[in-house]
Amino acid sequence: MTFLIAEISNHHLGSFELAKKLILEAKNCGANAVKGQAFFAEDMLKWGTMPLSFYEKCALSYDEYRDLIVYGDNIGIPVFFTILSTGLRNLGARQQYKKLHAGGAANCRKEKFWHYDKENVFISMKEPRTDVKQINKAKILYATEYMKDVDVEGYENLRKFYGRDIGVSHHGVSTENLIELQKSYKIPVVEKHFFFGEKIEWEGKIYRDCLHSLTPYFFSQLARALN
C-alpha cells in the first residue's frame, strides 16, 4: 500500500472553514494524511515565491493550525504542517507526522537530520545527502522539479544511495510517469498537491502550487492507481 499525502498548501487562502473542507474532501478522495504549511507571513520573505501580501492573507493563527490538527483527528485523518516559523514549533508536539526539506528553500536545510530518524518523519530531497546517509527509520522522498515528471535516473540514484524503497514528492502536472514508476518499484509514500481547482492569481502572479495540484476527481484516480 502507498501512503498518500494530500498537500493542501495555501489553497485555503487563510480561510479556516475552507481548510476544513479541503481536509475532508482529501480524505474522501483516498488520502491517508493531509499536509499544509504553517508560518508567520513575515518569515515567508526568506523563501516564499509570492508577494508578502499573499502570505499575510494565507497565514492562520496558532490556534487555527492546532484546531485543524484536531479536526483531522475527529474525522479520522492525520493533519500535519511543514512548520516554517520557529514561533510555531510547538505545533510539532501535536502532530502525528513531521516533514523536512533537505536542500530546499525551507528553514529545515540546517536541521541535524539524525535527530529526526523516526518512522513518522518524511524527508524530501532532490539528490543524495551525506548528512542523511545514516537515516534508517524516516521516510525518504524524492522531490521532483516543479512542473516536471519524475526523473527516473535521479529516483534510482536516491534509491541506491539509501539502499531501500523511497517515496516521491510529486510536483509534475501529469501523474502517468509516477504510476508507471510504481510498476517497477515499490513506492511507499507519495505526496501530491490537492485543491478544488481554483487558480489563484495574486497581484498579477499565479500561485505556482495551483499549476501542479490535482482536483478531487484526478486525486481519487491517483489514489486508486497507486493502491
mmCIF file with all atom_site columns, C-alpha atoms in Angstrom:
data_model
loop_
_atom_site.group_PDB
_atom_site.id
_atom_site.type_symbol
_atom_site.label_atom_id
_atom_site.label_alt_id
_atom_site.label_comp_id
_atom_site.label_asym_id
_atom_site.label_entity_id
_atom_site.label_seq_id
_atom_site.pdbx_PDB_ins_code
_atom_site.Cartn_x
_atom_site.Cartn_y
_atom_site.Cartn_z
_atom_site.occupancy
_atom_site.B_iso_or_equiv
_atom_site.pdbx_formal_charge
_atom_site.auth_seq_id
_atom_site.auth_comp_id
_atom_site.auth_asym_id
_atom_site.auth_atom_id
_atom_site.pdbx_PDB_model_num
ATOM 1   C CA . MET A 1 1   ? 0.000   0.000  0.000   1.00 0.00 ? 1   MET A CA 1
ATOM 2   C CA . THR A 1 2   ? 1.218   3.500  -0.861  1.00 0.00 ? 2   THR A CA 1
ATOM 3   C CA . PHE A 1 3   ? 0.731   6.108  1.862   1.00 0.00 ? 3   PHE A CA 1
ATOM 4   C CA . LEU A 1 4   ? -0.802  9.077  0.024   1.00 0.00 ? 4   LEU A CA 1
ATOM 5   C CA . ILE A 1 5   ? -0.367  12.595 1.420   1.00 0.00 ? 5   ILE A CA 1
ATOM 6   C CA . ALA A 1 6   ? -2.590  15.394 0.129   1.00 0.00 ? 6   ALA A CA 1
ATOM 7   C CA . GLU A 1 7   ? -0.668  18.681 0.262   1.00 0.00 ? 7   GLU A CA 1
ATOM 8   C CA . ILE A 1 8   ? -3.271  21.456 0.523   1.00 0.00 ? 8   ILE A CA 1
ATOM 9   C CA . SER A 1 9   ? -0.548  24.103 0.694   1.00 0.00 ? 9   SER A CA 1
ATOM 10  C CA . ASN A 1 10  ? -2.138  27.578 0.912   1.00 0.00 ? 10  ASN A CA 1
ATOM 11  C CA . HIS A 1 11  ? -5.176  26.829 -1.228  1.00 0.00 ? 11  HIS A CA 1
ATOM 12  C CA . HIS A 1 12  ? -7.381  27.780 1.722   1.00 0.00 ? 12  HIS A CA 1
ATOM 13  C CA . LEU A 1 13  ? -6.280  31.427 1.326   1.00 0.00 ? 13  LEU A CA 1
ATOM 14  C CA . GLY A 1 14  ? -6.442  31.954 5.062   1.00 0.00 ? 14  GLY A CA 1
ATOM 15  C CA . SER A 1 15  ? -9.987  30.602 5.455   1.00 0.00 ? 15  SER A CA 1
ATOM 16  C CA . PHE A 1 16  ? -10.224 28.156 8.344   1.00 0.00 ? 16  PHE A CA 1
ATOM 17  C CA . GLU A 1 17  ? -13.519 26.788 7.011   1.00 0.00 ? 17  GLU A CA 1
ATOM 18  C CA . LEU A 1 18  ? -12.123 26.265 3.513   1.00 0.00 ? 18  LEU A CA 1
ATOM 19  C CA . ALA A 1 19  ? -9.129  24.456 5.017   1.00 0.00 ? 19  ALA A CA 1
ATOM 20  C CA . LYS A 1 20  ? -11.531 22.095 6.788   1.00 0.00 ? 20  LYS A CA 1
ATOM 21  C CA . LYS A 1 21  ? -13.374 21.436 3.522   1.00 0.00 ? 21  LYS A CA 1
ATOM 22  C CA . LEU A 1 22  ? -10.102 20.643 1.769   1.00 0.00 ? 22  LEU A CA 1
ATOM 23  C CA . ILE A 1 23  ? -9.133  18.222 4.529   1.00 0.00 ? 23  ILE A CA 1
ATOM 24  C CA . LEU A 1 24  ? -12.481 16.427 4.432   1.00 0.00 ? 24  LEU A CA 1
ATOM 25  C CA . GLU A 1 25  ? -12.518 16.211 0.638   1.00 0.00 ? 25  GLU A CA 1
ATOM 26  C CA . ALA A 1 26  ? -8.934  14.901 0.547   1.00 0.00 ? 26  ALA A CA 1
ATOM 27  C CA . LYS A 1 27  ? -9.938  12.160 2.987   1.00 0.00 ? 27  LYS A CA 1
ATOM 28  C CA . ASN A 1 28  ? -12.948 11.271 0.849   1.00 0.00 ? 28  ASN A CA 1
ATOM 29  C CA . CYS A 1 29  ? -10.676 11.079 -2.215  1.00 0.00 ? 29  CYS A CA 1
ATOM 30  C CA . GLY A 1 30  ? -8.381  8.487  -0.681  1.00 0.00 ? 30  GLY A CA 1
ATOM 31  C CA . ALA A 1 31  ? -5.670  10.474 1.096   1.00 0.00 ? 31  ALA A CA 1
ATOM 32  C CA . ASN A 1 32  ? -4.059  8.835  4.125   1.00 0.00 ? 32  ASN A CA 1
ATOM 33  C CA . ALA A 1 33  ? -2.902  12.176 5.549   1.00 0.00 ? 33  ALA A CA 1
ATOM 34  C CA . VAL A 1 34  ? -3.223  15.886 4.789   1.00 0.00 ? 34  VAL A CA 1
ATOM 35  C CA . LYS A 1 35  ? -0.357  18.368 4.962   1.00 0.00 ? 35  LYS A CA 1
ATOM 36  C CA . GLY A 1 36  ? -0.234  22.140 4.843   1.00 0.00 ? 36  GLY A CA 1
ATOM 37  C CA . GLN A 1 37  ? 2.196   24.933 5.646   1.00 0.00 ? 37  GLN A CA 1
ATOM 38  C CA . ALA A 1 38  ? 2.344   26.759 8.984   1.00 0.00 ? 38  ALA A CA 1
ATOM 39  C CA . PHE A 1 39  ? 4.085   30.127 9.111   1.00 0.00 ? 39  PHE A CA 1
ATOM 40  C CA . PHE A 1 40  ? 4.032   33.760 10.084  1.00 0.00 ? 40  PHE A CA 1
ATOM 41  C CA . ALA A 1 41  ? 3.781   35.883 6.956   1.00 0.00 ? 41  ALA A CA 1
ATOM 42  C CA . GLU A 1 42  ? 6.975   37.873 7.504   1.00 0.00 ? 42  GLU A CA 1
ATOM 43  C CA . ASP A 1 43  ? 9.053   34.672 7.600   1.00 0.00 ? 43  ASP A CA 1
ATOM 44  C CA . MET A 1 44  ? 7.994   33.847 4.046   1.00 0.00 ? 44  MET A CA 1
ATOM 45  C CA . LEU A 1 45  ? 10.164  36.702 2.801   1.00 0.00 ? 45  LEU A CA 1
ATOM 46  C CA . LYS A 1 46  ? 13.041  34.209 3.129   1.00 0.00 ? 46  LYS A CA 1
ATOM 47  C CA . TRP A 1 47  ? 11.715  31.504 0.827   1.00 0.00 ? 47  TRP A CA 1
ATOM 48  C CA . GLY A 1 48  ? 8.224   32.323 -0.420  1.00 0.00 ? 48  GLY A CA 1
ATOM 49  C CA . THR A 1 49  ? 7.560   32.660 -4.148  1.00 0.00 ? 49  THR A CA 1
ATOM 50  C CA . MET A 1 50  ? 4.607   35.058 -3.827  1.00 0.00 ? 50  MET A CA 1
ATOM 51  C CA . PRO A 1 51  ? 4.269   38.688 -2.637  1.00 0.00 ? 51  PRO A CA 1
ATOM 52  C CA . LEU A 1 52  ? 4.235   39.192 1.128   1.00 0.00 ? 52  LEU A CA 1
ATOM 53  C CA . SER A 1 53  ? 0.590   40.272 0.996   1.00 0.00 ? 53  SER A CA 1
ATOM 54  C CA . PHE A 1 54  ? -0.329  36.793 -0.258  1.00 0.00 ? 54  PHE A CA 1
ATOM 55  C CA . TYR A 1 55  ? 1.186   35.158 2.805   1.00 0.00 ? 55  TYR A CA 1
ATOM 56  C CA . GLU A 1 56  ? -0.435  37.754 5.047   1.00 0.00 ? 56  GLU A CA 1
ATOM 57  C CA . LYS A 1 57  ? -3.738  36.610 3.569   1.00 0.00 ? 57  LYS A CA 1
ATOM 58  C CA . CYS A 1 58  ? -2.941  32.889 3.917   1.00 0.00 ? 58  CYS A CA 1
ATOM 59  C CA . ALA A 1 59  ? -1.359  32.780 7.374   1.00 0.00 ? 59  ALA A CA 1
ATOM 60  C CA . LEU A 1 60  ? -3.532  31.222 10.061  1.00 0.00 ? 60  LEU A CA 1
ATOM 61  C CA . SER A 1 61  ? -3.175  31.665 13.804  1.00 0.00 ? 61  SER A CA 1
ATOM 62  C CA . TYR A 1 62  ? -1.515  29.103 16.063  1.00 0.00 ? 62  TYR A CA 1
ATOM 63  C CA . ASP A 1 63  ? -4.941  28.149 17.433  1.00 0.00 ? 63  ASP A CA 1
ATOM 64  C CA . GLU A 1 64  ? -6.312  27.619 13.921  1.00 0.00 ? 64  GLU A CA 1
ATOM 65  C CA . TYR A 1 65  ? -3.429  25.384 12.883  1.00 0.00 ? 65  TYR A CA 1
ATOM 66  C CA . ARG A 1 66  ? -3.889  23.413 16.106  1.00 0.00 ? 66  ARG A CA 1
ATOM 67  C CA . ASP A 1 67  ? -7.645  23.142 15.585  1.00 0.00 ? 67  ASP A CA 1
ATOM 68  C CA . LEU A 1 68  ? -7.140  21.796 12.057  1.00 0.00 ? 68  LEU A CA 1
ATOM 69  C CA . ILE A 1 69  ? -4.976  19.020 13.511  1.00 0.00 ? 69  ILE A CA 1
ATOM 70  C CA . VAL A 1 70  ? -7.760  18.268 15.995  1.00 0.00 ? 70  VAL A CA 1
ATOM 71  C CA . TYR A 1 71  ? -10.353 18.403 13.210  1.00 0.00 ? 71  TYR A CA 1
ATOM 72  C CA . GLY A 1 72  ? -8.408  15.794 11.278  1.00 0.00 ? 72  GLY A CA 1
ATOM 73  C CA . ASP A 1 73  ? -8.294  13.567 14.353  1.00 0.00 ? 73  ASP A CA 1
ATOM 74  C CA . ASN A 1 74  ? -12.059 13.926 14.748  1.00 0.00 ? 74  ASN A CA 1
ATOM 75  C CA . ILE A 1 75  ? -12.830 12.839 11.168  1.00 0.00 ? 75  ILE A CA 1
ATOM 76  C CA . GLY A 1 76  ? -10.182 10.127 11.060  1.00 0.00 ? 76  GLY A CA 1
ATOM 77  C CA . ILE A 1 77  ? -7.287  11.547 9.041   1.00 0.00 ? 77  ILE A CA 1
ATOM 78  C CA . PRO A 1 78  ? -3.937  12.874 10.310  1.00 0.00 ? 78  PRO A CA 1
ATOM 79  C CA . VAL A 1 79  ? -3.308  16.552 9.566   1.00 0.00 ? 79  VAL A CA 1
ATOM 80  C CA . PHE A 1 80  ? 0.188   17.988 9.855   1.00 0.00 ? 80  PHE A CA 1
ATOM 81  C CA . PHE A 1 81  ? 2.158   21.004 8.700   1.00 0.00 ? 81  PHE A CA 1
ATOM 82  C CA . THR A 1 82  ? 5.589   21.886 7.443   1.00 0.00 ? 82  THR A CA 1
ATOM 83  C CA . ILE A 1 83  ? 6.413   24.390 10.168  1.00 0.00 ? 83  ILE A CA 1
ATOM 84  C CA . LEU A 1 84  ? 8.234   27.304 8.564   1.00 0.00 ? 84  LEU A CA 1
ATOM 85  C CA . SER A 1 85  ? 8.294   29.703 11.520  1.00 0.00 ? 85  SER A CA 1
ATOM 86  C CA . THR A 1 86  ? 10.111  28.989 14.757  1.00 0.00 ? 86  THR A CA 1
ATOM 87  C CA . GLY A 1 87  ? 7.302   30.655 16.695  1.00 0.00 ? 87  GLY A CA 1
ATOM 88  C CA . LEU A 1 88  ? 5.009   27.809 15.651  1.00 0.00 ? 88  LEU A CA 1
ATOM 89  C CA . ARG A 1 89  ? 7.364   24.952 16.556  1.00 0.00 ? 89  ARG A CA 1
ATOM 90  C CA . ASN A 1 90  ? 5.099   23.884 19.444  1.00 0.00 ? 90  ASN A CA 1
ATOM 91  C CA . LEU A 1 91  ? 2.704   22.553 16.823  1.00 0.00 ? 91  LEU A CA 1
ATOM 92  C CA . GLY A 1 92  ? 5.184   19.763 16.259  1.00 0.00 ? 92  GLY A CA 1
ATOM 93  C CA . ALA A 1 93  ? 4.257   18.105 19.540  1.00 0.00 ? 93  ALA A CA 1
ATOM 94  C CA . ARG A 1 94  ? 0.623   17.940 18.419  1.00 0.00 ? 94  ARG A CA 1
ATOM 95  C CA . GLN A 1 95  ? 1.301   16.387 15.027  1.00 0.00 ? 95  GLN A CA 1
ATOM 96  C CA . GLN A 1 96  ? 1.429   12.713 14.193  1.00 0.00 ? 96  GLN A CA 1
ATOM 97  C CA . TYR A 1 97  ? 3.886   13.341 11.332  1.00 0.00 ? 97  TYR A CA 1
ATOM 98  C CA . LYS A 1 98  ? 6.736   15.708 10.505  1.00 0.00 ? 98  LYS A CA 1
ATOM 99  C CA . LYS A 1 99  ? 8.047   16.840 7.088   1.00 0.00 ? 99  LYS A CA 1
ATOM 100 C CA . LEU A 1 100 ? 11.578  18.135 6.458   1.00 0.00 ? 100 LEU A CA 1
ATOM 101 C CA . HIS A 1 101 ? 13.153  19.514 3.276   1.00 0.00 ? 101 HIS A CA 1
ATOM 102 C CA . ALA A 1 102 ? 16.792  18.598 2.720   1.00 0.00 ? 102 ALA A CA 1
ATOM 103 C CA . GLY A 1 103 ? 18.473  21.102 0.454   1.00 0.00 ? 103 GLY A CA 1
ATOM 104 C CA . GLY A 1 104 ? 15.328  23.020 -0.405  1.00 0.00 ? 104 GLY A CA 1
ATOM 105 C CA . ALA A 1 105 ? 14.354  26.598 0.319   1.00 0.00 ? 105 ALA A CA 1
ATOM 106 C CA . ALA A 1 106 ? 12.766  25.811 3.666   1.00 0.00 ? 106 ALA A CA 1
ATOM 107 C CA . ASN A 1 107 ? 14.377  26.506 7.000   1.00 0.00 ? 107 ASN A CA 1
ATOM 108 C CA . CYS A 1 108 ? 14.972  22.795 7.503   1.00 0.00 ? 108 CYS A CA 1
ATOM 109 C CA . ARG A 1 109 ? 18.189  22.893 5.470   1.00 0.00 ? 109 ARG A CA 1
ATOM 110 C CA . LYS A 1 110 ? 20.191  23.440 8.668   1.00 0.00 ? 110 LYS A CA 1
ATOM 111 C CA . GLU A 1 111 ? 18.474  20.704 10.668  1.00 0.00 ? 111 GLU A CA 1
ATOM 112 C CA . LYS A 1 112 ? 20.516  17.868 12.178  1.00 0.00 ? 112 LYS A CA 1
ATOM 113 C CA . PHE A 1 113 ? 18.601  15.171 10.395  1.00 0.00 ? 113 PHE A CA 1
ATOM 114 C CA . TRP A 1 114 ? 19.698  12.315 12.606  1.00 0.00 ? 114 TRP A CA 1
ATOM 115 C CA . HIS A 1 115 ? 17.624  13.922 15.371  1.00 0.00 ? 115 HIS A CA 1
ATOM 116 C CA . TYR A 1 116 ? 14.563  13.051 13.314  1.00 0.00 ? 116 TYR A CA 1
ATOM 117 C CA . ASP A 1 117 ? 15.269  9.436  12.402  1.00 0.00 ? 117 ASP A CA 1
ATOM 118 C CA . LYS A 1 118 ? 11.777  8.310  13.333  1.00 0.00 ? 118 LYS A CA 1
ATOM 119 C CA . GLU A 1 119 ? 9.134   6.355  11.454  1.00 0.00 ? 119 GLU A CA 1
ATOM 120 C CA . ASN A 1 120 ? 6.733   9.304  11.494  1.00 0.00 ? 120 ASN A CA 1
ATOM 121 C CA . VAL A 1 121 ? 9.152   11.659 9.691   1.00 0.00 ? 121 VAL A CA 1
ATOM 122 C CA . PHE A 1 122 ? 9.314   12.384 5.952   1.00 0.00 ? 122 PHE A CA 1
ATOM 123 C CA . ILE A 1 123 ? 12.468  13.916 4.454   1.00 0.00 ? 123 ILE A CA 1
ATOM 124 C CA . SER A 1 124 ? 12.295  15.135 0.852   1.00 0.00 ? 124 SER A CA 1
ATOM 125 C CA . MET A 1 125 ? 15.305  15.858 -1.365  1.00 0.00 ? 125 MET A CA 1
ATOM 126 C CA . LYS A 1 126 ? 16.372  16.009 -4.998  1.00 0.00 ? 126 LYS A CA 1
ATOM 127 C CA . GLU A 1 127 ? 19.750  14.284 -4.628  1.00 0.00 ? 127 GLU A CA 1
ATOM 128 C CA . PRO A 1 128 ? 21.655  12.190 -2.064  1.00 0.00 ? 128 PRO A CA 1
ATOM 129 C CA . ARG A 1 129 ? 22.967  13.924 1.052   1.00 0.00 ? 129 ARG A CA 1
ATOM 130 C CA . THR A 1 130 ? 25.753  12.509 3.168   1.00 0.00 ? 130 THR A CA 1
ATOM 131 C CA . ASP A 1 131 ? 24.284  14.037 6.345   1.00 0.00 ? 131 ASP A CA 1
ATOM 132 C CA . VAL A 1 132 ? 21.128  11.972 5.805   1.00 0.00 ? 132 VAL A CA 1
ATOM 133 C CA . LYS A 1 133 ? 23.052  8.794  4.933   1.00 0.00 ? 133 LYS A CA 1
ATOM 134 C CA . GLN A 1 134 ? 22.578  7.224  8.350   1.00 0.00 ? 134 GLN A CA 1
ATOM 135 C CA . ILE A 1 135 ? 18.827  7.770  8.392   1.00 0.00 ? 135 ILE A CA 1
ATOM 136 C CA . ASN A 1 136 ? 17.168  4.362  8.698   1.00 0.00 ? 136 ASN A CA 1
ATOM 137 C CA . LYS A 1 137 ? 13.648  4.892  10.014  1.00 0.00 ? 137 LYS A CA 1
ATOM 138 C CA . ALA A 1 138 ? 12.477  8.177  8.483   1.00 0.00 ? 138 ALA A CA 1
ATOM 139 C CA . LYS A 1 139 ? 10.885  8.004  5.028   1.00 0.00 ? 139 LYS A CA 1
ATOM 140 C CA . ILE A 1 140 ? 12.957  9.464  2.186   1.00 0.00 ? 140 ILE A CA 1
ATOM 141 C CA . LEU A 1 141 ? 11.010  11.188 -0.604  1.00 0.00 ? 141 LEU A CA 1
ATOM 142 C CA . TYR A 1 142 ? 12.440  12.058 -3.991  1.00 0.00 ? 142 TYR A CA 1
ATOM 143 C CA . ALA A 1 143 ? 11.302  15.629 -4.737  1.00 0.00 ? 143 ALA A CA 1
ATOM 144 C CA . THR A 1 144 ? 10.622  16.206 -8.424  1.00 0.00 ? 144 THR A CA 1
ATOM 145 C CA . GLU A 1 145 ? 11.365  19.514 -10.091 1.00 0.00 ? 145 GLU A CA 1
ATOM 146 C CA . TYR A 1 146 ? 8.385   21.855 -10.416 1.00 0.00 ? 146 TYR A CA 1
ATOM 147 C CA . MET A 1 147 ? 6.206   21.090 -13.435 1.00 0.00 ? 147 MET A CA 1
ATOM 148 C CA . LYS A 1 148 ? 8.328   18.069 -14.415 1.00 0.00 ? 148 LYS A CA 1
ATOM 149 C CA . ASP A 1 149 ? 7.828   14.314 -14.321 1.00 0.00 ? 149 ASP A CA 1
ATOM 150 C CA . VAL A 1 150 ? 9.869   12.011 -12.126 1.00 0.00 ? 150 VAL A CA 1
ATOM 151 C CA . ASP A 1 151 ? 13.490  11.864 -13.238 1.00 0.00 ? 151 ASP A CA 1
ATOM 152 C CA . VAL A 1 152 ? 13.835  8.070  -13.151 1.00 0.00 ? 152 VAL A CA 1
ATOM 153 C CA . GLU A 1 153 ? 17.630  8.228  -13.051 1.00 0.00 ? 153 GLU A CA 1
ATOM 154 C CA . GLY A 1 154 ? 17.532  10.632 -10.115 1.00 0.00 ? 154 GLY A CA 1
ATOM 155 C CA . TYR A 1 155 ? 14.997  8.456  -8.333  1.00 0.00 ? 155 TYR A CA 1
ATOM 156 C CA . GLU A 1 156 ? 17.131  5.355  -8.880  1.00 0.00 ? 156 GLU A CA 1
ATOM 157 C CA . ASN A 1 157 ? 20.236  7.167  -7.597  1.00 0.00 ? 157 ASN A CA 1
ATOM 158 C CA . LEU A 1 158 ? 18.496  8.045  -4.345  1.00 0.00 ? 158 LEU A CA 1
ATOM 159 C CA . ARG A 1 159 ? 17.169  4.529  -4.000  1.00 0.00 ? 159 ARG A CA 1
ATOM 160 C CA . LYS A 1 160 ? 20.631  3.030  -4.450  1.00 0.00 ? 160 LYS A CA 1
ATOM 161 C CA . PHE A 1 161 ? 22.269  5.576  -2.139  1.00 0.00 ? 161 PHE A CA 1
ATOM 162 C CA . TYR A 1 162 ? 19.920  4.776  0.749   1.00 0.00 ? 162 TYR A CA 1
ATOM 163 C CA . GLY A 1 163 ? 19.559  1.107  -0.102  1.00 0.00 ? 163 GLY A CA 1
ATOM 164 C CA . ARG A 1 164 ? 15.804  0.952  0.313   1.00 0.00 ? 164 ARG A CA 1
ATOM 165 C CA . ASP A 1 165 ? 12.480  1.907  -1.180  1.00 0.00 ? 165 ASP A CA 1
ATOM 166 C CA . ILE A 1 166 ? 11.827  5.645  -1.278  1.00 0.00 ? 166 ILE A CA 1
ATOM 167 C CA . GLY A 1 167 ? 8.757   7.776  -1.859  1.00 0.00 ? 167 GLY A CA 1
ATOM 168 C CA . VAL A 1 168 ? 8.018   10.668 -4.187  1.00 0.00 ? 168 VAL A CA 1
ATOM 169 C CA . SER A 1 169 ? 7.041   14.273 -3.527  1.00 0.00 ? 169 SER A CA 1
ATOM 170 C CA . HIS A 1 170 ? 5.442   14.940 -6.895  1.00 0.00 ? 170 HIS A CA 1
ATOM 171 C CA . HIS A 1 171 ? 5.313   18.416 -8.487  1.00 0.00 ? 171 HIS A CA 1
ATOM 172 C CA . GLY A 1 172 ? 4.542   17.430 -12.068 1.00 0.00 ? 172 GLY A CA 1
ATOM 173 C CA . VAL A 1 173 ? 1.313   18.105 -13.944 1.00 0.00 ? 173 VAL A CA 1
ATOM 174 C CA . SER A 1 174 ? 0.746   14.544 -15.192 1.00 0.00 ? 174 SER A CA 1
ATOM 175 C CA . THR A 1 175 ? 0.882   11.578 -12.821 1.00 0.00 ? 175 THR A CA 1
ATOM 176 C CA . GLU A 1 176 ? 1.221   8.959  -15.577 1.00 0.00 ? 176 GLU A CA 1
ATOM 177 C CA . ASN A 1 177 ? 5.001   8.796  -15.113 1.00 0.00 ? 177 ASN A CA 1
ATOM 178 C CA . LEU A 1 178 ? 4.521   8.334  -11.376 1.00 0.00 ? 178 LEU A CA 1
ATOM 179 C CA . ILE A 1 179 ? 2.060   5.474  -11.878 1.00 0.00 ? 179 ILE A CA 1
ATOM 180 C CA . GLU A 1 180 ? 4.390   3.819  -14.389 1.00 0.00 ? 180 GLU A CA 1
ATOM 181 C CA . LEU A 1 181 ? 7.251   4.108  -11.903 1.00 0.00 ? 181 LEU A CA 1
ATOM 182 C CA . GLN A 1 182 ? 5.278   2.118  -9.351  1.00 0.00 ? 182 GLN A CA 1
ATOM 183 C CA . LYS A 1 183 ? 5.145   -0.814 -11.752 1.00 0.00 ? 183 LYS A CA 1
ATOM 184 C CA . SER A 1 184 ? 8.924   -1.111 -11.451 1.00 0.00 ? 184 SER A CA 1
ATOM 185 C CA . TYR A 1 185 ? 9.463   -0.032 -7.841  1.00 0.00 ? 185 TYR A CA 1
ATOM 186 C CA . LYS A 1 186 ? 7.607   -0.169 -4.578  1.00 0.00 ? 186 LYS A CA 1
ATOM 187 C CA . ILE A 1 187 ? 6.766   3.450  -3.721  1.00 0.00 ? 187 ILE A CA 1
ATOM 188 C CA . PRO A 1 188 ? 5.873   3.557  -0.018  1.00 0.00 ? 188 PRO A CA 1
ATOM 189 C CA . VAL A 1 189 ? 4.859   7.227  0.127   1.00 0.00 ? 189 VAL A CA 1
ATOM 190 C CA . VAL A 1 190 ? 3.545   9.765  -2.385  1.00 0.00 ? 190 VAL A CA 1
ATOM 191 C CA . GLU A 1 191 ? 2.936   13.425 -1.618  1.00 0.00 ? 191 GLU A CA 1
ATOM 192 C CA . LYS A 1 192 ? 0.715   15.234 -4.120  1.00 0.00 ? 192 LYS A CA 1
ATOM 193 C CA . HIS A 1 193 ? -0.780  18.727 -4.040  1.00 0.00 ? 193 HIS A CA 1
ATOM 194 C CA . PHE A 1 194 ? -4.571  18.925 -3.788  1.00 0.00 ? 194 PHE A CA 1
ATOM 195 C CA . PHE A 1 195 ? -7.066  21.716 -4.420  1.00 0.00 ? 195 PHE A CA 1
ATOM 196 C CA . PHE A 1 196 ? -10.621 22.381 -5.604  1.00 0.00 ? 196 PHE A CA 1
ATOM 197 C CA . GLY A 1 197 ? -9.486  23.637 -8.988  1.00 0.00 ? 197 GLY A CA 1
ATOM 198 C CA . GLU A 1 198 ? -9.428  27.401 -8.470  1.00 0.00 ? 198 GLU A CA 1
ATOM 199 C CA . LYS A 1 199 ? -6.316  29.013 -9.918  1.00 0.00 ? 199 LYS A CA 1
ATOM 200 C CA . ILE A 1 200 ? -5.020  31.735 -7.583  1.00 0.00 ? 200 ILE A CA 1
ATOM 201 C CA . GLU A 1 201 ? -3.706  34.941 -9.110  1.00 0.00 ? 201 GLU A CA 1
ATOM 202 C CA . TRP A 1 202 ? -2.362  37.497 -6.657  1.00 0.00 ? 202 TRP A CA 1
ATOM 203 C CA . GLU A 1 203 ? -1.025  40.908 -7.658  1.00 0.00 ? 203 GLU A CA 1
ATOM 204 C CA . GLY A 1 204 ? -0.581  39.634 -11.196 1.00 0.00 ? 204 GLY A CA 1
ATOM 205 C CA . LYS A 1 205 ? 1.304   36.489 -10.166 1.00 0.00 ? 205 LYS A CA 1
ATOM 206 C CA . ILE A 1 206 ? -0.002  32.928 -10.369 1.00 0.00 ? 206 ILE A CA 1
ATOM 207 C CA . TYR A 1 207 ? 0.480   30.844 -7.252  1.00 0.00 ? 207 TYR A CA 1
ATOM 208 C CA . ARG A 1 208 ? 2.650   28.061 -8.616  1.00 0.00 ? 208 ARG A CA 1
ATOM 209 C CA . ASP A 1 209 ? 1.168   25.299 -6.468  1.00 0.00 ? 209 ASP A CA 1
ATOM 210 C CA . CYS A 1 210 ? -2.053  25.674 -8.457  1.00 0.00 ? 210 CYS A CA 1
ATOM 211 C CA . LEU A 1 211 ? -0.224  24.591 -11.591 1.00 0.00 ? 211 LEU A CA 1
ATOM 212 C CA . HIS A 1 212 ? 0.560   21.072 -10.405 1.00 0.00 ? 212 HIS A CA 1
ATOM 213 C CA . SER A 1 213 ? -2.227  20.354 -7.904  1.00 0.00 ? 213 SER A CA 1
ATOM 214 C CA . LEU A 1 214 ? -4.886  17.721 -8.553  1.00 0.00 ? 214 LEU A CA 1
ATOM 215 C CA . THR A 1 215 ? -8.623  18.275 -8.292  1.00 0.00 ? 215 THR A CA 1
ATOM 216 C CA . PRO A 1 216 ? -10.685 15.751 -6.281  1.00 0.00 ? 216 PRO A CA 1
ATOM 217 C CA . TYR A 1 217 ? -11.552 13.708 -9.376  1.00 0.00 ? 217 TYR A CA 1
ATOM 218 C CA . PHE A 1 218 ? -7.943  13.254 -10.502 1.00 0.00 ? 218 PHE A CA 1
ATOM 219 C CA . PHE A 1 219 ? -6.677  12.795 -6.947  1.00 0.00 ? 219 PHE A CA 1
ATOM 220 C CA . SER A 1 220 ? -9.168  9.963  -6.498  1.00 0.00 ? 220 SER A CA 1
ATOM 221 C CA . GLN A 1 221 ? -7.897  8.390  -9.702  1.00 0.00 ? 221 GLN A CA 1
ATOM 222 C CA . LEU A 1 222 ? -4.323  8.604  -8.422  1.00 0.00 ? 222 LEU A CA 1
ATOM 223 C CA . ALA A 1 223 ? -5.307  7.009  -5.116  1.00 0.00 ? 223 ALA A CA 1
ATOM 224 C CA . ARG A 1 224 ? -6.928  4.081  -6.918  1.00 0.00 ? 224 ARG A CA 1
ATOM 225 C CA . ALA A 1 225 ? -3.988  3.663  -9.317  1.00 0.00 ? 225 ALA A CA 1
ATOM 226 C CA . LEU A 1 226 ? -1.429  3.591  -6.508  1.00 0.00 ? 226 LEU A CA 1
ATOM 227 C CA . ASN A 1 227 ? -3.361  1.123  -4.378  1.00 0.00 ? 227 ASN A CA 1
#
